Amino acid sequence: MPTVYANSGDGRISSTSNSLYLRARIGNLDGSTTAIAGESSSDTIIGWQDPASKSDPKYTLYRSYYYFDFSSVGNVDSATLSIYGLTHGALDCRIVKSTAFGGDGGTALAASDWNAIYGHTSNLTMAGNVTDYASELGTWSTSGYNTFNLNGAAISDLNDDGRLIICLVDADWDYSGYGSNLDAISSPVHGDERNGGYFSENTGTSKDPKIDYVLSTPYGNTVNGVASANIGKVNGRSTFIIEKVIGA
């Protein structure tokens, strides 16, 4: 099965610690995020990091961002995203559509990308507002690949855009928008929950974030006497996604 690996420059963004969970989650609205790229491995997401042993506990969150280039790939029928796990593994997680890296891979990951999640309003829940690219993953391997089956929205975006930009988020606290009611701010109990993983900067590709894919079977008939093998598009539509031409 062919594979596309994440571009170099993938990484995580960390919110600056705050005594209120919501303030940590809001992130770059108050300038309190830091983009961290170039790591071979790290914690990929943190639901919260708030050790009870500290006299003044603070909340910190991580989100991780990945860019996959499909510009030279034919039309994809199905695909899976896999992230190699490392340490901890306490959190359920989700992958959602992101507009990080300038939306087209043209810029480096930046602190301002903290809320570069399509449809997301920083102080509200992501549920029902963002574009999910797969079902929630309820387990996290710390010594192997964690695999998401990409859904129709993801397949459509990578085919139409020639790329897929993904944000990995904690499903239990961050995605659900814990404490998102600004009039009644609440915070989780003290704890330290996180998942670790590898980025593309790891040596070799054996543990790199990757998308394995299966190509669609193209339209198989001639159009105006031209064989389908010599046709890339019909009226701007890839022949891989055409079933019929005017009822043929």
CSV table of C-alpha atoms in Angstrom, one decimal:
chain,number,residue,atom,x,y,z
A,1,MET,CA,0.0,0.0,0.0
A,2,PRO,CA,1.5,3.4,-1.0
A,3,THR,CA,2.3,5.9,1.8
A,4,VAL,CA,2.7,9.6,2.2
A,5,TYR,CA,4.7,10.8,5.2
A,6,ALA,CA,4.1,14.0,7.1
A,7,ASN,CA,6.2,16.9,5.9
A,8,SER,CA,9.1,18.1,8.0
A,9,GLY,CA,8.1,20.9,10.2
A,10,ASP,CA,5.2,19.1,11.9
A,11,GLY,CA,5.1,19.7,15.6
A,12,ARG,CA,3.1,20.7,18.7
A,13,ILE,CA,1.9,23.9,20.1
A,14,SER,CA,1.9,24.4,23.8
A,15,SER,CA,-0.4,26.8,25.7
A,16,THR,CA,1.3,28.7,28.4
A,17,SER,CA,0.3,27.5,31.9
A,18,ASN,CA,-2.7,29.2,33.5
A,19,SER,CA,-4.4,28.7,36.8
A,20,LEU,CA,-7.8,28.4,34.9
A,21,TYR,CA,-8.2,25.6,32.4
A,22,LEU,CA,-10.3,27.8,30.0
A,23,ARG,CA,-7.6,30.4,29.8
A,24,ALA,CA,-5.0,27.8,29.0
A,25,ARG,CA,-7.3,26.4,26.3
A,26,ILE,CA,-8.1,29.8,24.7
A,27,GLY,CA,-4.4,30.0,24.0
A,28,ASN,CA,-3.2,32.6,21.5
A,29,LEU,CA,-6.0,35.0,22.1
A,30,ASP,CA,-3.9,36.3,25.0
A,31,GLY,CA,-0.6,35.6,23.4
A,32,SER,CA,0.1,32.5,25.5
A,33,THR,CA,1.1,29.8,23.1
A,34,THR,CA,4.4,28.5,21.9
A,35,ALA,CA,5.0,26.5,18.6
A,36,ILE,CA,7.5,23.7,18.9
A,37,ALA,CA,8.7,22.1,15.7
A,38,GLY,CA,11.8,20.2,14.8
A,39,GLU,CA,11.4,17.6,17.5
A,40,SER,CA,11.8,13.9,16.7
A,41,SER,CA,9.4,12.9,19.5
A,42,SER,CA,7.5,14.5,22.3
A,43,ASP,CA,4.2,14.6,24.1
A,44,THR,CA,1.7,15.1,21.2
A,45,ILE,CA,-1.3,16.1,23.3
A,46,ILE,CA,-2.0,17.0,26.9
A,47,GLY,CA,-5.5,17.2,28.3
A,48,TRP,CA,-4.1,19.0,31.3
A,49,GLN,CA,-0.9,19.1,33.2
A,50,ASP,CA,-1.6,20.2,36.7
A,51,PRO,CA,0.3,18.2,39.3
A,52,ALA,CA,-1.4,18.3,42.7
A,53,SER,CA,2.0,18.5,44.4
A,54,LYS,CA,2.5,22.0,43.3
A,55,SER,CA,1.5,24.8,45.6
A,56,ASP,CA,0.3,26.9,42.7
A,57,PRO,CA,-0.9,24.4,40.1
A,58,LYS,CA,-1.2,25.6,36.5
A,59,TYR,CA,-3.0,24.1,33.4
A,60,THR,CA,-1.1,23.4,30.2
A,61,LEU,CA,-2.4,21.9,26.9
A,62,TYR,CA,-0.7,20.6,23.8
A,63,ARG,CA,-2.1,20.1,20.3
A,64,SER,CA,-0.1,18.6,17.4
A,65,TYR,CA,-0.2,19.6,13.7
A,66,TYR,CA,0.7,17.6,10.6
A,67,TYR,CA,0.9,18.4,6.9
A,68,PHE,CA,0.6,15.7,4.2
A,69,ASP,CA,1.3,16.5,0.5
A,70,PHE,CA,-0.9,14.7,-1.9
A,71,SER,CA,-0.4,17.0,-4.9
A,72,SER,CA,1.3,14.3,-7.0
A,73,VAL,CA,-1.0,11.4,-5.9
A,74,GLY,CA,-3.9,10.2,-8.0
A,75,ASN,CA,-7.5,10.2,-6.7
A,76,VAL,CA,-7.6,8.4,-3.3
A,77,ASP,CA,-10.4,6.0,-2.5
A,78,SER,CA,-9.6,5.2,1.2
A,79,ALA,CA,-6.8,5.9,3.6
A,80,THR,CA,-5.6,5.6,7.2
A,81,LEU,CA,-3.5,8.1,9.3
A,82,SER,CA,-1.0,6.5,11.7
A,83,ILE,CA,1.0,8.2,14.5
A,84,TYR,CA,3.6,6.1,16.3
A,85,GLY,CA,3.0,6.4,20.1
A,86,LEU,CA,5.4,7.1,22.9
A,87,THR,CA,4.9,7.0,26.6
A,88,HIS,CA,1.8,7.7,28.7
A,89,GLY,CA,-1.2,7.0,26.5
A,90,ALA,CA,-3.8,8.2,29.0
A,91,LEU,CA,-6.0,10.2,26.7
A,92,ASP,CA,-8.7,9.5,24.0
A,93,CYS,CA,-8.0,11.6,21.0
A,94,ARG,CA,-9.4,13.0,17.7
A,95,ILE,CA,-8.0,14.3,14.4
A,96,VAL,CA,-9.7,17.4,13.0
A,97,LYS,CA,-9.3,19.6,9.9
A,98,SER,CA,-6.7,22.4,10.4
A,99,THR,CA,-5.7,25.5,8.5
A,100,ALA,CA,-2.2,25.6,10.1
A,101,PHE,CA,1.0,26.1,8.0
A,102,GLY,CA,-0.6,29.0,6.2
A,103,GLY,CA,-3.4,26.7,5.0
A,104,ASP,CA,-1.3,25.4,2.1
A,105,GLY,CA,2.0,24.3,3.7
A,106,GLY,CA,3.7,27.6,2.7
A,107,THR,CA,4.6,28.8,6.1
A,108,ALA,CA,6.1,27.2,9.2
A,109,LEU,CA,4.0,26.2,12.2
A,110,ALA,CA,3.4,29.2,14.3
A,111,ALA,CA,2.1,30.0,17.8
A,112,SER,CA,-0.9,31.7,16.1
A,113,ASP,CA,-1.8,28.3,14.6
A,114,TRP,CA,-3.1,27.2,18.1
A,115,ASN,CA,-6.7,27.9,16.9
A,116,ALA,CA,-6.1,27.1,13.3
A,117,ILE,CA,-8.8,24.5,13.4
A,118,TYR,CA,-11.5,24.8,10.7
A,119,GLY,CA,-14.8,25.9,12.3
A,120,HIS,CA,-13.5,26.3,15.8
A,121,THR,CA,-14.2,29.2,18.1
A,122,SER,CA,-11.5,29.1,20.8
A,123,ASN,CA,-13.7,29.3,23.9
A,124,LEU,CA,-16.4,26.8,22.7
A,125,THR,CA,-16.6,23.1,22.2
A,126,MET,CA,-15.2,21.6,19.0
A,127,ALA,CA,-18.0,19.0,18.9
A,128,GLY,CA,-20.4,19.8,16.1
A,129,ASN,CA,-18.4,22.8,15.0
A,130,VAL,CA,-15.2,21.4,13.6
A,131,THR,CA,-14.6,19.0,10.7
A,132,ASP,CA,-13.7,15.6,12.2
A,133,TYR,CA,-11.5,13.5,10.0
A,134,ALA,CA,-12.0,10.2,11.8
A,135,SER,CA,-13.9,8.6,14.7
A,136,GLU,CA,-12.5,9.1,18.2
A,137,LEU,CA,-9.6,6.9,19.1
A,138,GLY,CA,-10.1,5.4,22.6
A,139,THR,CA,-6.8,3.7,23.1
A,140,TRP,CA,-3.2,4.9,22.5
A,141,SER,CA,-0.3,2.5,22.0
A,142,THR,CA,3.0,3.6,23.5
A,143,SER,CA,5.1,1.2,21.4
A,144,GLY,CA,3.4,1.1,17.9
A,145,TYR,CA,1.3,3.0,15.4
A,146,ASN,CA,-2.1,4.4,16.4
A,147,THR,CA,-4.3,4.3,13.4
A,148,PHE,CA,-7.3,6.5,12.4
A,149,ASN,CA,-9.5,5.4,9.5
A,150,LEU,CA,-10.0,8.6,7.5
A,151,ASN,CA,-13.6,9.5,6.7
A,152,GLY,CA,-15.3,10.9,3.6
A,153,ALA,CA,-14.5,14.5,4.6
A,154,ALA,CA,-10.8,13.8,4.9
A,155,ILE,CA,-10.7,11.8,1.6
A,156,SER,CA,-12.6,14.6,-0.2
A,157,ASP,CA,-10.2,17.3,1.1
A,158,LEU,CA,-7.0,15.5,0.2
A,159,ASN,CA,-8.4,14.8,-3.3
A,160,ASP,CA,-9.7,18.3,-3.9
A,161,ASP,CA,-6.9,20.2,-2.3
A,162,GLY,CA,-3.9,17.9,-2.9
A,163,ARG,CA,-3.1,18.1,0.8
A,164,LEU,CA,-4.3,17.2,4.2
A,165,ILE,CA,-3.6,19.3,7.3
A,166,ILE,CA,-4.5,17.7,10.6
A,167,CYS,CA,-4.7,18.7,14.2
A,168,LEU,CA,-4.4,16.0,16.9
A,169,VAL,CA,-6.4,17.0,20.0
A,170,ASP,CA,-7.3,15.5,23.3
A,171,ALA,CA,-10.9,14.2,23.0
A,172,ASP,CA,-11.9,14.2,26.7
A,173,TRP,CA,-11.2,17.8,27.7
A,174,ASP,CA,-9.9,20.0,24.8
A,175,TYR,CA,-12.3,18.7,22.1
A,176,SER,CA,-15.3,18.7,24.4
A,177,GLY,CA,-14.6,22.3,25.5
A,178,TYR,CA,-14.5,21.6,29.2
A,179,GLY,CA,-15.3,24.8,31.1
A,180,SER,CA,-16.3,26.6,28.0
A,181,ASN,CA,-19.2,28.5,29.7
A,182,LEU,CA,-17.5,31.9,30.3
A,183,ASP,CA,-20.0,32.7,33.0
A,184,ALA,CA,-19.2,29.6,35.0
A,185,ILE,CA,-15.6,28.7,34.4
A,186,SER,CA,-14.6,25.4,35.9
A,187,SER,CA,-11.4,23.4,35.8
A,188,PRO,CA,-10.6,19.7,35.9
A,189,VAL,CA,-9.3,18.1,39.1
A,190,HIS,CA,-5.5,18.1,39.5
A,191,GLY,CA,-3.9,15.6,37.2
A,192,ASP,CA,-1.4,14.9,34.4
A,193,GLU,CA,-2.8,13.2,31.3
A,194,ARG,CA,-0.9,13.1,28.0
A,195,ASN,CA,-0.1,11.0,24.9
A,196,GLY,CA,3.4,10.9,23.4
A,197,GLY,CA,4.4,10.3,19.8
A,198,TYR,CA,6.9,10.7,17.1
A,199,PHE,CA,7.2,13.5,14.5
A,200,SER,CA,8.7,13.4,11.0
A,201,GLU,CA,12.1,14.7,12.3
A,202,ASN,CA,12.7,11.3,13.8
A,203,THR,CA,15.6,9.5,12.0
A,204,GLY,CA,14.4,7.4,9.1
A,205,THR,CA,10.7,6.9,8.4
A,206,SER,CA,9.9,3.8,10.5
A,207,LYS,CA,8.1,5.8,13.2
A,208,ASP,CA,7.1,8.9,11.1
A,209,PRO,CA,3.5,10.1,11.0
A,210,LYS,CA,2.0,8.6,7.8
A,211,ILE,CA,-1.0,8.2,5.6
A,212,ASP,CA,-1.4,4.8,3.8
A,213,TYR,CA,-3.9,5.0,0.9
A,214,VAL,CA,-5.7,3.1,-1.8
A,215,LEU,CA,-6.2,4.7,-5.2
A,216,SER,CA,-9.6,4.8,-6.9
A,217,THR,CA,-10.3,2.9,-10.1
A,218,PRO,CA,-10.6,5.6,-12.9
A,219,TYR,CA,-13.5,5.9,-15.3
A,220,GLY,CA,-13.0,3.1,-17.8
A,221,ASN,CA,-14.7,4.3,-21.0
A,222,THR,CA,-13.7,6.5,-23.9
A,223,VAL,CA,-14.8,10.1,-24.2
A,224,ASN,CA,-15.2,11.5,-27.7
A,225,GLY,CA,-13.0,8.6,-29.0
A,226,VAL,CA,-10.2,9.3,-26.5
A,227,ALA,CA,-9.2,6.4,-24.2
A,228,SER,CA,-9.7,6.9,-20.5
A,229,ALA,CA,-6.0,6.2,-19.9
A,230,ASN,CA,-5.2,9.4,-21.8
A,231,ILE,CA,-7.8,11.6,-19.9
A,232,GLY,CA,-7.0,13.3,-16.7
A,233,LYS,CA,-10.1,15.3,-16.2
A,234,VAL,CA,-13.6,15.8,-17.7
A,235,ASN,CA,-14.9,19.3,-17.2
A,236,GLY,CA,-12.5,19.8,-14.4
A,237,ARG,CA,-13.4,16.6,-12.6
A,238,SER,CA,-10.8,13.8,-12.1
A,239,THR,CA,-11.6,10.7,-14.1
A,240,PHE,CA,-11.0,8.8,-10.8
A,241,ILE,CA,-14.3,10.1,-9.4
A,242,ILE,CA,-16.4,10.0,-12.6
A,243,GLU,CA,-18.9,7.1,-12.9
A,244,LYS,CA,-20.8,8.3,-15.9
A,245,VAL,CA,-20.6,10.9,-18.6
A,246,ILE,CA,-24.1,12.1,-19.6
A,247,GLY,CA,-25.6,8.8,-18.6
A,248,ALA,CA,-23.1,6.6,-20.4
